[in-house]
Every structure is written in structure tokens, then in C-alpha cells.
């Protein structure tokens, strides 16, 4: 519903605050895929809710091994838009993503920019991301 509302250009703070309460109550029952959608959708909505973010991070920690690899970069991107401060979660997500590398060059940008924005990008993580992303170099714009 939130995703469709954003695509339609409808954004009302009170509606998102109400939905946020409902999401927190149901967060633990969401599938790993749905958790990644919550991170990205609420991040794009720029609806800052500390309780929702804390609940989302807890659920992501619990479901980390089951999160689809092709959704990790979008999850990090969404968490960065929500100003997530859970550096351990971000590093664990990025490390899980880096084990196989990107399927799409945009994933590399989501990972680098998301971690950098949140201050969770250290030299060893840069090396790990770069090592698994070399095949994407021709797709990057030098500007």
C-alpha cells in the first residue's frame, strides 16, 4: 500500500504514521523479502520513525541468512534513507552481498553510497566490495 501510494504521488504524514504502528506490530511475521521491501519503501517515503526502524532492524538481523541476495543492495539503500545507525546490520548485509558479488552494477552503487552515507564504510569493507565488483567497472560513469 505504501509503495503504491508513493508511486501515485499521494503522501500524507498521518496515514504513514498510522501504517507505521501497524507495520511494527506485524514486522516479526513478515517474510525476509517483505522486510527488504519495507526498508526500501519506507526509506523512499522518508517517513522517519525510530520505532519502525528499530523493529525493522531487529527483524532483518533475525532473518539475515534468508534475505534474498538480489534484495540486499536495495535494503541497504532503504536503510540509509532511513538514517539507520545499526552499523553491525549494515556490515553484515554488505558482507553477505559481497560473498557472490553484484548481479547488476546499480547494486554496487547502492552498497557504496548507502554505507558511506551512514559512515559504515571502512577500508576493509571497501576492499571486499571492490574485489567482488570488478566486472562492473565498465558500467560506471567516470563523472
PDB file of N, CA and C in Angstrom, residues 17-74:
ATOM      1  N   UNK A  17       2.058   7.541   9.564  1.00  0.00           N
ATOM      2  CA  UNK A  17       2.244   7.315  10.998  1.00  0.00           C
ATOM      3  C   UNK A  17       1.349   6.179  11.484  1.00  0.00           C
ATOM      4  N   UNK A  18       0.130   6.140  11.004  1.00  0.00           N
ATOM      5  CA  UNK A  18      -0.789   5.061  11.367  1.00  0.00           C
ATOM      6  C   UNK A  18      -0.299   3.727  10.816  1.00  0.00           C
ATOM      7  N   UNK A  19       0.108   3.724   9.563  1.00  0.00           N
ATOM      8  CA  UNK A  19       0.623   2.497   8.957  1.00  0.00           C
ATOM      9  C   UNK A  19       1.899   2.032   9.639  1.00  0.00           C
ATOM     10  N   UNK A  20       2.689   2.953  10.108  1.00  0.00           N
ATOM     11  CA  UNK A  20       3.923   2.617  10.800  1.00  0.00           C
ATOM     12  C   UNK A  20       3.629   1.794  12.053  1.00  0.00           C
ATOM     13  N   UNK A  21       2.628   2.180  12.802  1.00  0.00           N
ATOM     14  CA  UNK A  21       2.236   1.452  14.006  1.00  0.00           C
ATOM     15  C   UNK A  21       1.811   0.030  13.648  1.00  0.00           C
ATOM     16  N   UNK A  22       1.044  -0.111  12.580  1.00  0.00           N
ATOM     17  CA  UNK A  22       0.586  -1.423  12.127  1.00  0.00           C
ATOM     18  C   UNK A  22       1.776  -2.273  11.683  1.00  0.00           C
ATOM     19  N   UNK A  23       2.717  -1.666  10.954  1.00  0.00           N
ATOM     20  CA  UNK A  23       3.890  -2.397  10.469  1.00  0.00           C
ATOM     21  C   UNK A  23       4.739  -2.920  11.635  1.00  0.00           C
ATOM     22  N   UNK A  24       4.908  -2.099  12.658  1.00  0.00           N
ATOM     23  CA  UNK A  24       5.706  -2.516  13.815  1.00  0.00           C
ATOM     24  C   UNK A  24       5.066  -3.741  14.463  1.00  0.00           C
ATOM     25  N   UNK A  25       3.740  -3.735  14.581  1.00  0.00           N
ATOM     26  CA  UNK A  25       3.038  -4.865  15.192  1.00  0.00           C
ATOM     27  C   UNK A  25       3.199  -6.145  14.377  1.00  0.00           C
ATOM     28  N   UNK A  26       3.364  -6.030  13.068  1.00  0.00           N
ATOM     29  CA  UNK A  26       3.419  -7.202  12.199  1.00  0.00           C
ATOM     30  C   UNK A  26       4.820  -7.529  11.678  1.00  0.00           C
ATOM     31  N   UNK A  27       5.796  -6.743  12.055  1.00  0.00           N
ATOM     32  CA  UNK A  27       7.149  -6.862  11.491  1.00  0.00           C
ATOM     33  C   UNK A  27       7.728  -8.268  11.637  1.00  0.00           C
ATOM     34  N   UNK A  28       7.578  -8.871  12.793  1.00  0.00           N
ATOM     35  CA  UNK A  28       8.186 -10.183  13.045  1.00  0.00           C
ATOM     36  C   UNK A  28       7.575 -11.291  12.187  1.00  0.00           C
ATOM     37  N   UNK A  29       6.387 -11.068  11.667  1.00  0.00           N
ATOM     38  CA  UNK A  29       5.726 -12.094  10.857  1.00  0.00           C
ATOM     39  C   UNK A  29       5.978 -11.922   9.362  1.00  0.00           C
ATOM     40  N   UNK A  30       6.674 -10.866   8.970  1.00  0.00           N
ATOM     41  CA  UNK A  30       6.935 -10.639   7.553  1.00  0.00           C
ATOM     42  C   UNK A  30       8.037 -11.564   7.044  1.00  0.00           C
ATOM     43  N   UNK A  31       7.931 -11.912   5.780  1.00  0.00           N
ATOM     44  CA  UNK A  31       8.972 -12.737   5.153  1.00  0.00           C
ATOM     45  C   UNK A  31      10.230 -11.888   4.943  1.00  0.00           C
ATOM     46  N   UNK A  32      11.382 -12.533   4.777  1.00  0.00           N
ATOM     47  CA  UNK A  32      12.605 -11.768   4.507  1.00  0.00           C
ATOM     48  C   UNK A  32      12.458 -10.851   3.283  1.00  0.00           C
ATOM     49  N   UNK A  33      11.798 -11.333   2.235  1.00  0.00           N
ATOM     50  CA  UNK A  33      11.596 -10.500   1.043  1.00  0.00           C
ATOM     51  C   UNK A  33      10.754  -9.271   1.393  1.00  0.00           C
ATOM     52  N   UNK A  34       9.691  -9.474   2.148  1.00  0.00           N
ATOM     53  CA  UNK A  34       8.836  -8.345   2.532  1.00  0.00           C
ATOM     54  C   UNK A  34       9.577  -7.349   3.416  1.00  0.00           C
ATOM     55  N   UNK A  35      10.466  -7.837   4.253  1.00  0.00           N
ATOM     56  CA  UNK A  35      11.269  -6.927   5.080  1.00  0.00           C
ATOM     57  C   UNK A  35      12.134  -6.022   4.210  1.00  0.00           C
ATOM     58  N   UNK A  36      12.686  -6.579   3.129  1.00  0.00           N
ATOM     59  CA  UNK A  36      13.505  -5.758   2.237  1.00  0.00           C
ATOM     60  C   UNK A  36      12.647  -4.702   1.545  1.00  0.00           C
ATOM     61  N   UNK A  37      11.413  -5.072   1.212  1.00  0.00           N
ATOM     62  CA  UNK A  37      10.501  -4.098   0.592  1.00  0.00           C
ATOM     63  C   UNK A  37      10.129  -2.991   1.571  1.00  0.00           C
ATOM     64  N   UNK A  38       9.937  -3.348   2.836  1.00  0.00           N
ATOM     65  CA  UNK A  38       9.624  -2.338   3.855  1.00  0.00           C
ATOM     66  C   UNK A  38      10.783  -1.354   3.963  1.00  0.00           C
ATOM     67  N   UNK A  39      12.011  -1.875   4.018  1.00  0.00           N
ATOM     68  CA  UNK A  39      13.181  -0.993   4.134  1.00  0.00           C
ATOM     69  C   UNK A  39      13.238  -0.006   2.978  1.00  0.00           C
ATOM     70  N   UNK A  40      13.104  -0.500   1.755  1.00  0.00           N
ATOM     71  CA  UNK A  40      13.211   0.383   0.600  1.00  0.00           C
ATOM     72  C   UNK A  40      12.022   1.331   0.490  1.00  0.00           C
ATOM     73  N   UNK A  41      10.826   0.819   0.681  1.00  0.00           N
ATOM     74  CA  UNK A  41       9.634   1.649   0.524  1.00  0.00           C
ATOM     75  C   UNK A  41       9.556   2.741   1.583  1.00  0.00           C
ATOM     76  N   UNK A  42       9.780   2.390   2.836  1.00  0.00           N
ATOM     77  CA  UNK A  42       9.725   3.402   3.890  1.00  0.00           C
ATOM     78  C   UNK A  42      10.900   4.360   3.777  1.00  0.00           C
ATOM     79  N   UNK A  43      12.027   3.873   3.295  1.00  0.00           N
ATOM     80  CA  UNK A  43      13.162   4.768   3.052  1.00  0.00           C
ATOM     81  C   UNK A  43      12.834   5.799   1.993  1.00  0.00           C
ATOM     82  N   UNK A  44      12.218   5.348   0.904  1.00  0.00           N
ATOM     83  CA  UNK A  44      11.828   6.283  -0.160  1.00  0.00           C
ATOM     84  C   UNK A  44      10.747   7.245   0.299  1.00  0.00           C
ATOM     85  N   UNK A  45       9.926   6.817   1.235  1.00  0.00           N
ATOM     86  CA  UNK A  45       8.870   7.690   1.754  1.00  0.00           C
ATOM     87  C   UNK A  45       9.455   8.758   2.675  1.00  0.00           C
ATOM     88  N   UNK A  46      10.699   8.577   3.069  1.00  0.00           N
ATOM     89  CA  UNK A  46      11.383   9.460   4.021  1.00  0.00           C
ATOM     90  C   UNK A  46      10.504   9.743   5.233  1.00  0.00           C
ATOM     91  N   UNK A  47       9.849   8.729   5.674  1.00  0.00           N
ATOM     92  CA  UNK A  47       8.993   8.813   6.854  1.00  0.00           C
ATOM     93  C   UNK A  47       9.810   8.308   8.036  1.00  0.00           C
ATOM     94  N   UNK A  48      10.429   9.201   8.763  1.00  0.00           N
ATOM     95  CA  UNK A  48      11.319   8.828   9.857  1.00  0.00           C
ATOM     96  C   UNK A  48      10.499   8.370  11.061  1.00  0.00           C
ATOM     97  N   UNK A  49      10.719   7.136  11.452  1.00  0.00           N
ATOM     98  CA  UNK A  49      10.030   6.560  12.600  1.00  0.00           C
ATOM     99  C   UNK A  49      11.023   5.639  13.298  1.00  0.00           C
ATOM    100  N   UNK A  50      11.530   6.069  14.449  1.00  0.00           N
ATOM    101  CA  UNK A  50      12.557   5.318  15.156  1.00  0.00           C
ATOM    102  C   UNK A  50      12.066   3.949  15.618  1.00  0.00           C
ATOM    103  N   UNK A  51      10.802   3.870  16.015  1.00  0.00           N
ATOM    104  CA  UNK A  51      10.260   2.592  16.482  1.00  0.00           C
ATOM    105  C   UNK A  51      10.178   1.611  15.317  1.00  0.00           C
ATOM    106  N   UNK A  52       9.709   2.079  14.170  1.00  0.00           N
ATOM    107  CA  UNK A  52       9.633   1.228  12.983  1.00  0.00           C
ATOM    108  C   UNK A  52      11.042   0.786  12.574  1.00  0.00           C
ATOM    109  N   UNK A  53      11.987   1.702  12.557  1.00  0.00           N
ATOM    110  CA  UNK A  53      13.349   1.376  12.154  1.00  0.00           C
ATOM    111  C   UNK A  53      13.973   0.349  13.104  1.00  0.00           C
ATOM    112  N   UNK A  54      13.772   0.517  14.387  1.00  0.00           N
ATOM    113  CA  UNK A  54      14.313  -0.429  15.366  1.00  0.00           C
ATOM    114  C   UNK A  54      13.696  -1.813  15.161  1.00  0.00           C
ATOM    115  N   UNK A  55      12.404  -1.868  14.948  1.00  0.00           N
ATOM    116  CA  UNK A  55      11.712  -3.135  14.715  1.00  0.00           C
ATOM    117  C   UNK A  55      12.177  -3.783  13.416  1.00  0.00           C
ATOM    118  N   UNK A  56      12.342  -2.979  12.378  1.00  0.00           N
ATOM    119  CA  UNK A  56      12.816  -3.475  11.084  1.00  0.00           C
ATOM    120  C   UNK A  56      14.231  -4.035  11.216  1.00  0.00           C
ATOM    121  N   UNK A  57      15.109  -3.327  11.885  1.00  0.00           N
ATOM    122  CA  UNK A  57      16.493  -3.791  12.063  1.00  0.00           C
ATOM    123  C   UNK A  57      16.533  -5.101  12.836  1.00  0.00           C
ATOM    124  N   UNK A  58      15.722  -5.204  13.872  1.00  0.00           N
ATOM    125  CA  UNK A  58      15.664  -6.437  14.661  1.00  0.00           C
ATOM    126  C   UNK A  58      15.209  -7.604  13.779  1.00  0.00           C
ATOM    127  N   UNK A  59      14.178  -7.388  12.978  1.00  0.00           N
ATOM    128  CA  UNK A  59      13.670  -8.445  12.099  1.00  0.00           C
ATOM    129  C   UNK A  59      14.688  -8.801  11.019  1.00  0.00           C
ATOM    130  N   UNK A  60      15.390  -7.807  10.489  1.00  0.00           N
ATOM    131  CA  UNK A  60      16.414  -8.081   9.479  1.00  0.00           C
ATOM    132  C   UNK A  60      17.574  -8.884  10.075  1.00  0.00           C
ATOM    133  N   UNK A  61      17.996  -8.526  11.295  1.00  0.00           N
ATOM    134  CA  UNK A  61      19.043  -9.306  11.972  1.00  0.00           C
ATOM    135  C   UNK A  61      18.624 -10.768  12.083  1.00  0.00           C
ATOM    136  N   UNK A  62      17.414 -10.974  12.541  1.00  0.00           N
ATOM    137  CA  UNK A  62      16.911 -12.333  12.759  1.00  0.00           C
ATOM    138  C   UNK A  62      16.830 -13.124  11.447  1.00  0.00           C
ATOM    139  N   UNK A  63      16.466 -12.451  10.370  1.00  0.00           N
ATOM    140  CA  UNK A  63      16.262 -13.110   9.076  1.00  0.00           C
ATOM    141  C   UNK A  63      17.439 -12.987   8.123  1.00  0.00           C
ATOM    142  N   UNK A  64      18.559 -12.485   8.600  1.00  0.00           N
ATOM    143  CA  UNK A  64      19.698 -12.209   7.723  1.00  0.00           C
ATOM    144  C   UNK A  64      20.075 -13.371   6.799  1.00  0.00           C
ATOM    145  N   UNK A  65      20.163 -14.602   7.288  1.00  0.00           N
ATOM    146  CA  UNK A  65      20.554 -15.697   6.381  1.00  0.00           C
ATOM    147  C   UNK A  65      19.534 -15.964   5.263  1.00  0.00           C
ATOM    148  N   UNK A  66      18.295 -15.541   5.457  1.00  0.00           N
ATOM    149  CA  UNK A  66      17.242 -15.830   4.483  1.00  0.00           C
ATOM    150  C   UNK A  66      16.934 -14.676   3.532  1.00  0.00           C
ATOM    151  N   UNK A  67      17.586 -13.540   3.721  1.00  0.00           N
ATOM    152  CA  UNK A  67      17.300 -12.384   2.858  1.00  0.00           C
ATOM    153  C   UNK A  67      17.817 -12.675   1.453  1.00  0.00           C
ATOM    154  N   UNK A  68      16.958 -12.504   0.449  1.00  0.00           N
ATOM    155  CA  UNK A  68      17.405 -12.767  -0.925  1.00  0.00           C
ATOM    156  C   UNK A  68      18.588 -11.875  -1.296  1.00  0.00           C
ATOM    157  N   UNK A  69      19.634 -12.472  -1.832  1.00  0.00           N
ATOM    158  CA  UNK A  69      20.857 -11.746  -2.170  1.00  0.00           C
ATOM    159  C   UNK A  69      20.586 -10.588  -3.124  1.00  0.00           C
ATOM    160  N   UNK A  70      19.647 -10.782  -4.054  1.00  0.00           N
ATOM    161  CA  UNK A  70      19.363  -9.726  -5.024  1.00  0.00           C
ATOM    162  C   UNK A  70      18.568  -8.565  -4.420  1.00  0.00           C
ATOM    163  N   UNK A  71      18.206  -8.653  -3.134  1.00  0.00           N
ATOM    164  CA  UNK A  71      17.483  -7.570  -2.462  1.00  0.00           C
ATOM    165  C   UNK A  71      18.349  -6.826  -1.445  1.00  0.00           C
ATOM    166  N   UNK A  72      19.559  -7.334  -1.201  1.00  0.00           N
ATOM    167  CA  UNK A  72      20.392  -6.738  -0.145  1.00  0.00           C
ATOM    168  C   UNK A  72      20.791  -5.301  -0.460  1.00  0.00           C
ATOM    169  N   UNK A  73      21.184  -5.021  -1.689  1.00  0.00           N
ATOM    170  CA  UNK A  73      21.619  -3.648  -2.004  1.00  0.00           C
ATOM    171  C   UNK A  73      20.467  -2.662  -1.846  1.00  0.00           C
ATOM    172  N   UNK A  74      19.264  -3.085  -2.222  1.00  0.00           N
ATOM    173  CA  UNK A  74      18.096  -2.214  -2.069  1.00  0.00           C
ATOM    174  C   UNK A  74      17.748  -2.022  -0.593  1.00  0.00           C
TER     175      UNK A  74
END
